[in-house]
PDB file of C-alpha atoms in Angstrom:
ATOM      1  CA  UNK A1364    -198.753-139.191 165.555  1.00  0.00           C
ATOM      2  CA  UNK A1365    -197.328-140.966 162.325  1.00  0.00           C
ATOM      3  CA  UNK A1366    -199.364-143.156 159.996  1.00  0.00           C
ATOM      4  CA  UNK A1367    -197.428-146.244 161.057  1.00  0.00           C
ATOM      5  CA  UNK A1368    -198.056-145.530 164.668  1.00  0.00           C
ATOM      6  CA  UNK A1369    -201.851-145.404 163.804  1.00  0.00           C
ATOM      7  CA  UNK A1370    -201.476-148.514 161.859  1.00  0.00           C
ATOM      8  CA  UNK A1371    -199.824-150.411 164.738  1.00  0.00           C
ATOM      9  CA  UNK A1372    -202.658-149.190 167.088  1.00  0.00           C
ATOM     10  CA  UNK A1373    -205.437-150.287 164.647  1.00  0.00           C
ATOM     11  CA  UNK A1374    -203.731-153.696 164.427  1.00  0.00           C
ATOM     12  CA  UNK A1375    -204.777-154.371 168.005  1.00  0.00           C
ATOM     13  CA  UNK A1376    -208.333-153.267 167.666  1.00  0.00           C
ATOM     14  CA  UNK A1377    -211.346-155.403 166.709  1.00  0.00           C
ATOM     15  CA  UNK A1378    -212.381-155.059 162.947  1.00  0.00           C
ATOM     16  CA  UNK A1379    -208.671-154.284 161.917  1.00  0.00           C
ATOM     17  CA  UNK A1380    -209.199-155.058 158.198  1.00  0.00           C
ATOM     18  CA  UNK A1381    -212.106-152.505 157.998  1.00  0.00           C
ATOM     19  CA  UNK A1382    -209.966-149.826 159.901  1.00  0.00           C
ATOM     20  CA  UNK A1383    -206.981-150.527 157.540  1.00  0.00           C
ATOM     21  CA  UNK A1384    -209.376-150.425 154.531  1.00  0.00           C
ATOM     22  CA  UNK A1385    -210.592-146.983 155.710  1.00  0.00           C
ATOM     23  CA  UNK A1386    -207.144-145.752 156.347  1.00  0.00           C
ATOM     24  CA  UNK A1387    -205.996-146.779 152.928  1.00  0.00           C
ATOM     25  CA  UNK A1388    -208.973-145.087 151.148  1.00  0.00           C
ATOM     26  CA  UNK A1389    -208.345-141.861 153.155  1.00  0.00           C
ATOM     27  CA  UNK A1390    -204.678-141.955 152.193  1.00  0.00           C
ATOM     28  CA  UNK A1391    -205.534-142.686 148.512  1.00  0.00           C
ATOM     29  CA  UNK A1392    -207.812-139.632 148.441  1.00  0.00           C
ATOM     30  CA  UNK A1393    -205.299-137.387 149.854  1.00  0.00           C
ATOM     31  CA  UNK A1394    -202.461-138.708 147.480  1.00  0.00           C
ATOM     32  CA  UNK A1395    -204.926-138.406 144.589  1.00  0.00           C
ATOM     33  CA  UNK A1396    -205.562-134.872 145.302  1.00  0.00           C
ATOM     34  CA  UNK A1397    -201.726-134.294 145.389  1.00  0.00           C
ATOM     35  CA  UNK A1398    -201.414-135.510 141.785  1.00  0.00           C
ATOM     36  CA  UNK A1399    -202.567-132.125 140.523  1.00  0.00           C
ATOM     37  CA  UNK A1400    -201.114-129.778 143.217  1.00  0.00           C
ATOM     38  CA  UNK A1401    -197.736-131.518 143.650  1.00  0.00           C
ATOM     39  CA  UNK A1402    -197.110-134.035 140.904  1.00  0.00           C
ATOM     40  CA  UNK A1403    -193.490-134.642 141.780  1.00  0.00           C
ATOM     41  CA  UNK A1404    -194.312-135.562 145.354  1.00  0.00           C
ATOM     42  CA  UNK A1405    -197.260-137.726 143.976  1.00  0.00           C
ATOM     43  CA  UNK A1406    -194.876-139.541 141.842  1.00  0.00           C
ATOM     44  CA  UNK A1407    -192.366-140.131 144.590  1.00  0.00           C
ATOM     45  CA  UNK A1408    -195.186-141.504 146.913  1.00  0.00           C
ATOM     46  CA  UNK A1409    -196.598-143.667 144.255  1.00  0.00           C
ATOM     47  CA  UNK A1410    -193.105-145.086 143.384  1.00  0.00           C
ATOM     48  CA  UNK A1411    -192.374-145.810 147.033  1.00  0.00           C
ATOM     49  CA  UNK A1412    -195.704-147.540 147.691  1.00  0.00           C
ATOM     50  CA  UNK A1413    -195.288-149.623 144.426  1.00  0.00           C
ATOM     51  CA  UNK A1414    -191.684-150.766 145.515  1.00  0.00           C
ATOM     52  CA  UNK A1415    -192.867-151.630 149.063  1.00  0.00           C
ATOM     53  CA  UNK A1416    -195.323-153.982 147.504  1.00  0.00           C
ATOM     54  CA  UNK A1417    -193.758-155.359 144.408  1.00  0.00           C
ATOM     55  CA  UNK A1418    -190.000-154.633 144.919  1.00  0.00           C
ATOM     56  CA  UNK A1419    -187.835-153.146 142.094  1.00  0.00           C
ATOM     57  CA  UNK A1420    -189.521-155.088 139.365  1.00  0.00           C
ATOM     58  CA  UNK A1421    -192.148-154.300 136.723  1.00  0.00           C
ATOM     59  CA  UNK A1422    -195.491-155.648 136.605  1.00  0.00           C
ATOM     60  CA  UNK A1423    -197.763-155.226 133.523  1.00  0.00           C
ATOM     61  CA  UNK A1424    -199.298-152.000 134.657  1.00  0.00           C
ATOM     62  CA  UNK A1425    -196.111-150.344 135.589  1.00  0.00           C
ATOM     63  CA  UNK A1426    -194.602-151.369 132.330  1.00  0.00           C
ATOM     64  CA  UNK A1427    -197.433-149.912 130.303  1.00  0.00           C
ATOM     65  CA  UNK A1428    -197.210-146.704 132.298  1.00  0.00           C
ATOM     66  CA  UNK A1429    -193.488-146.401 131.502  1.00  0.00           C
ATOM     67  CA  UNK A1430    -194.232-146.723 127.873  1.00  0.00           C
ATOM     68  CA  UNK A1431    -196.678-143.772 127.888  1.00  0.00           C
ATOM     69  CA  UNK A1432    -193.881-141.218 127.571  1.00  0.00           C
ATOM     70  CA  UNK A1433    -191.161-143.261 125.888  1.00  0.00           C
ATOM     71  CA  UNK A1434    -190.333-141.992 122.369  1.00  0.00           C
ATOM     72  CA  UNK A1435    -187.882-144.039 120.376  1.00  0.00           C
ATOM     73  CA  UNK A1436    -184.900-142.370 118.557  1.00  0.00           C
ATOM     74  CA  UNK A1437    -186.437-143.249 115.286  1.00  0.00           C
ATOM     75  CA  UNK A1438    -189.648-141.192 116.058  1.00  0.00           C
ATOM     76  CA  UNK A1439    -191.882-144.176 116.861  1.00  0.00           C
ATOM     77  CA  UNK A1440    -193.548-144.738 120.046  1.00  0.00           C
ATOM     78  CA  UNK A1441    -192.606-147.326 122.529  1.00  0.00           C
ATOM     79  CA  UNK A1442    -192.831-150.299 122.839  1.00  0.00           C
ATOM     80  CA  UNK A1443    -191.244-151.751 119.820  1.00  0.00           C
ATOM     81  CA  UNK A1444    -191.861-155.267 120.993  1.00  0.00           C
ATOM     82  CA  UNK A1445    -194.654-156.897 123.180  1.00  0.00           C
ATOM     83  CA  UNK A1446    -193.964-159.019 126.226  1.00  0.00           C
ATOM     84  CA  UNK A1447    -194.882-162.149 124.211  1.00  0.00           C
ATOM     85  CA  UNK A1448    -192.365-161.252 121.621  1.00  0.00           C
ATOM     86  CA  UNK A1449    -189.490-160.677 123.994  1.00  0.00           C
ATOM     87  CA  UNK A1450    -190.350-163.656 125.887  1.00  0.00           C
ATOM     88  CA  UNK A1451    -190.078-165.611 122.638  1.00  0.00           C
ATOM     89  CA  UNK A1452    -186.741-163.935 121.851  1.00  0.00           C
ATOM     90  CA  UNK A1453    -185.502-164.742 125.456  1.00  0.00           C
ATOM     91  CA  UNK A1454    -186.472-168.469 124.941  1.00  0.00           C
ATOM     92  CA  UNK A1455    -184.736-168.767 121.693  1.00  0.00           C
ATOM     93  CA  UNK A1456    -181.591-167.264 123.131  1.00  0.00           C
ATOM     94  CA  UNK A1457    -181.542-169.365 126.336  1.00  0.00           C
ATOM     95  CA  UNK A1458    -182.258-166.522 128.526  1.00  0.00           C
ATOM     96  CA  UNK A1459    -184.029-167.511 131.875  1.00  0.00           C
ATOM     97  CA  UNK A1460    -185.816-164.993 134.140  1.00  0.00           C
ATOM     98  CA  UNK A1461    -183.980-165.793 137.516  1.00  0.00           C
ATOM     99  CA  UNK A1462    -183.090-162.305 138.923  1.00  0.00           C
ATOM    100  CA  UNK A1463    -185.491-160.362 136.800  1.00  0.00           C
ATOM    101  CA  UNK A1464    -188.965-161.066 135.368  1.00  0.00           C
ATOM    102  CA  UNK A1465    -190.513-160.989 131.947  1.00  0.00           C
ATOM    103  CA  UNK A1466    -191.655-157.397 132.261  1.00  0.00           C
ATOM    104  CA  UNK A1467    -188.146-156.174 133.397  1.00  0.00           C
ATOM    105  CA  UNK A1468    -186.810-158.102 130.265  1.00  0.00           C
ATOM    106  CA  UNK A1469    -189.304-156.385 127.990  1.00  0.00           C
ATOM    107  CA  UNK A1470    -188.598-152.909 129.447  1.00  0.00           C
ATOM    108  CA  UNK A1471    -184.808-153.342 128.918  1.00  0.00           C
ATOM    109  CA  UNK A1472    -185.284-154.655 125.318  1.00  0.00           C
ATOM    110  CA  UNK A1473    -187.489-151.835 124.503  1.00  0.00           C
ATOM    111  CA  UNK A1474    -185.375-149.109 126.311  1.00  0.00           C
ATOM    112  CA  UNK A1475    -182.341-150.225 124.454  1.00  0.00           C
ATOM    113  CA  UNK A1476    -184.187-150.104 121.173  1.00  0.00           C
ATOM    114  CA  UNK A1477    -185.518-146.648 122.208  1.00  0.00           C
ATOM    115  CA  UNK A1478    -182.211-145.233 122.845  1.00  0.00           C
ATOM    116  CA  UNK A1479    -180.032-147.077 120.397  1.00  0.00           C
ATOM    117  CA  UNK A1480    -182.149-148.026 117.450  1.00  0.00           C
ATOM    118  CA  UNK A1481    -180.499-145.492 115.238  1.00  0.00           C
ATOM    119  CA  UNK A1482    -177.165-147.272 115.882  1.00  0.00           C
ATOM    120  CA  UNK A1483    -178.151-150.906 116.113  1.00  0.00           C
ATOM    121  CA  UNK A1484    -180.891-150.858 113.468  1.00  0.00           C
ATOM    122  CA  UNK A1485    -183.134-153.972 113.363  1.00  0.00           C
ATOM    123  CA  UNK A1486    -180.418-156.500 114.607  1.00  0.00           C
ATOM    124  CA  UNK A1487    -182.509-158.141 117.324  1.00  0.00           C
ATOM    125  CA  UNK A1488    -179.436-160.196 118.434  1.00  0.00           C
ATOM    126  CA  UNK A1489    -177.618-157.123 119.473  1.00  0.00           C
ATOM    127  CA  UNK A1490    -180.575-155.939 121.541  1.00  0.00           C
ATOM    128  CA  UNK A1491    -180.752-159.385 123.139  1.00  0.00           C
ATOM    129  CA  UNK A1492    -176.997-159.354 124.047  1.00  0.00           C
ATOM    130  CA  UNK A1493    -177.167-155.812 125.476  1.00  0.00           C
ATOM    131  CA  UNK A1494    -180.328-156.470 127.432  1.00  0.00           C
ATOM    132  CA  UNK A1495    -178.820-159.659 128.842  1.00  0.00           C
ATOM    133  CA  UNK A1496    -175.632-157.934 129.802  1.00  0.00           C
ATOM    134  CA  UNK A1497    -177.634-154.910 131.253  1.00  0.00           C
ATOM    135  CA  UNK A1498    -179.679-157.217 133.466  1.00  0.00           C
ATOM    136  CA  UNK A1499    -176.660-159.479 134.602  1.00  0.00           C
ATOM    137  CA  UNK A1500    -174.483-156.519 135.600  1.00  0.00           C
ATOM    138  CA  UNK A1501    -172.577-157.866 138.451  1.00  0.00           C
ATOM    139  CA  UNK A1502    -172.106-154.475 140.015  1.00  0.00           C
ATOM    140  CA  UNK A1503    -175.802-153.423 139.951  1.00  0.00           C
ATOM    141  CA  UNK A1504    -178.373-154.024 142.624  1.00  0.00           C
ATOM    142  CA  UNK A1505    -181.418-156.324 142.233  1.00  0.00           C
ATOM    143  CA  UNK A1506    -183.975-154.459 140.230  1.00  0.00           C
ATOM    144  CA  UNK A1507    -181.662-152.730 137.915  1.00  0.00           C
ATOM    145  CA  UNK A1508    -184.299-152.211 135.229  1.00  0.00           C
ATOM    146  CA  UNK A1509    -186.831-150.559 137.624  1.00  0.00           C
ATOM    147  CA  UNK A1510    -184.382-148.459 139.303  1.00  0.00           C
ATOM    148  CA  UNK A1511    -182.997-147.261 135.925  1.00  0.00           C
ATOM    149  CA  UNK A1512    -186.556-146.545 134.674  1.00  0.00           C
ATOM    150  CA  UNK A1513    -187.318-144.517 137.841  1.00  0.00           C
ATOM    151  CA  UNK A1514    -184.250-142.402 137.443  1.00  0.00           C
ATOM    152  CA  UNK A1515    -184.739-141.782 133.747  1.00  0.00           C
ATOM    153  CA  UNK A1516    -187.993-139.942 134.172  1.00  0.00           C
ATOM    154  CA  UNK A1517    -187.710-136.530 132.745  1.00  0.00           C
ATOM    155  CA  UNK A1518    -189.703-134.836 135.505  1.00  0.00           C
ATOM    156  CA  UNK A1519    -187.243-136.130 138.136  1.00  0.00           C
ATOM    157  CA  UNK A1520    -184.661-133.586 139.365  1.00  0.00           C
ATOM    158  CA  UNK A1521    -181.521-134.847 141.110  1.00  0.00           C
TER     159      UNK A1521
END
């Protein structure tokens, strides 16, 4: 029997919310154990659950988690800019968050700084233009920033 089949069956029972809560706690414990024994599978499961709930867009926690391992080309640790700073830069440059959110914008600004600071230096306007172009790529799927971040993890093997 699959988890989804158990879920569908539980939906029909009295006390569904408690049963669902128990199911999630059980699954959480098993996945947490996997973190140490099969870290690559753990990451895949956690990413898929995150996307199922949030879509391919960052929230504050996912953004902070992404920065834990990001090292800028100049040797500094990411992020270069806070969400508040990149929001201000976006407002000052007429960038609105229609197809992406403030955390996606912050990630892309910091990702570009991380990878190209040795080329672009401190020219914030260049980072804004590149981030805006990156997020408005007409050929890219919705959620390009998150998809890119997920694919760029060093521990991923494709």
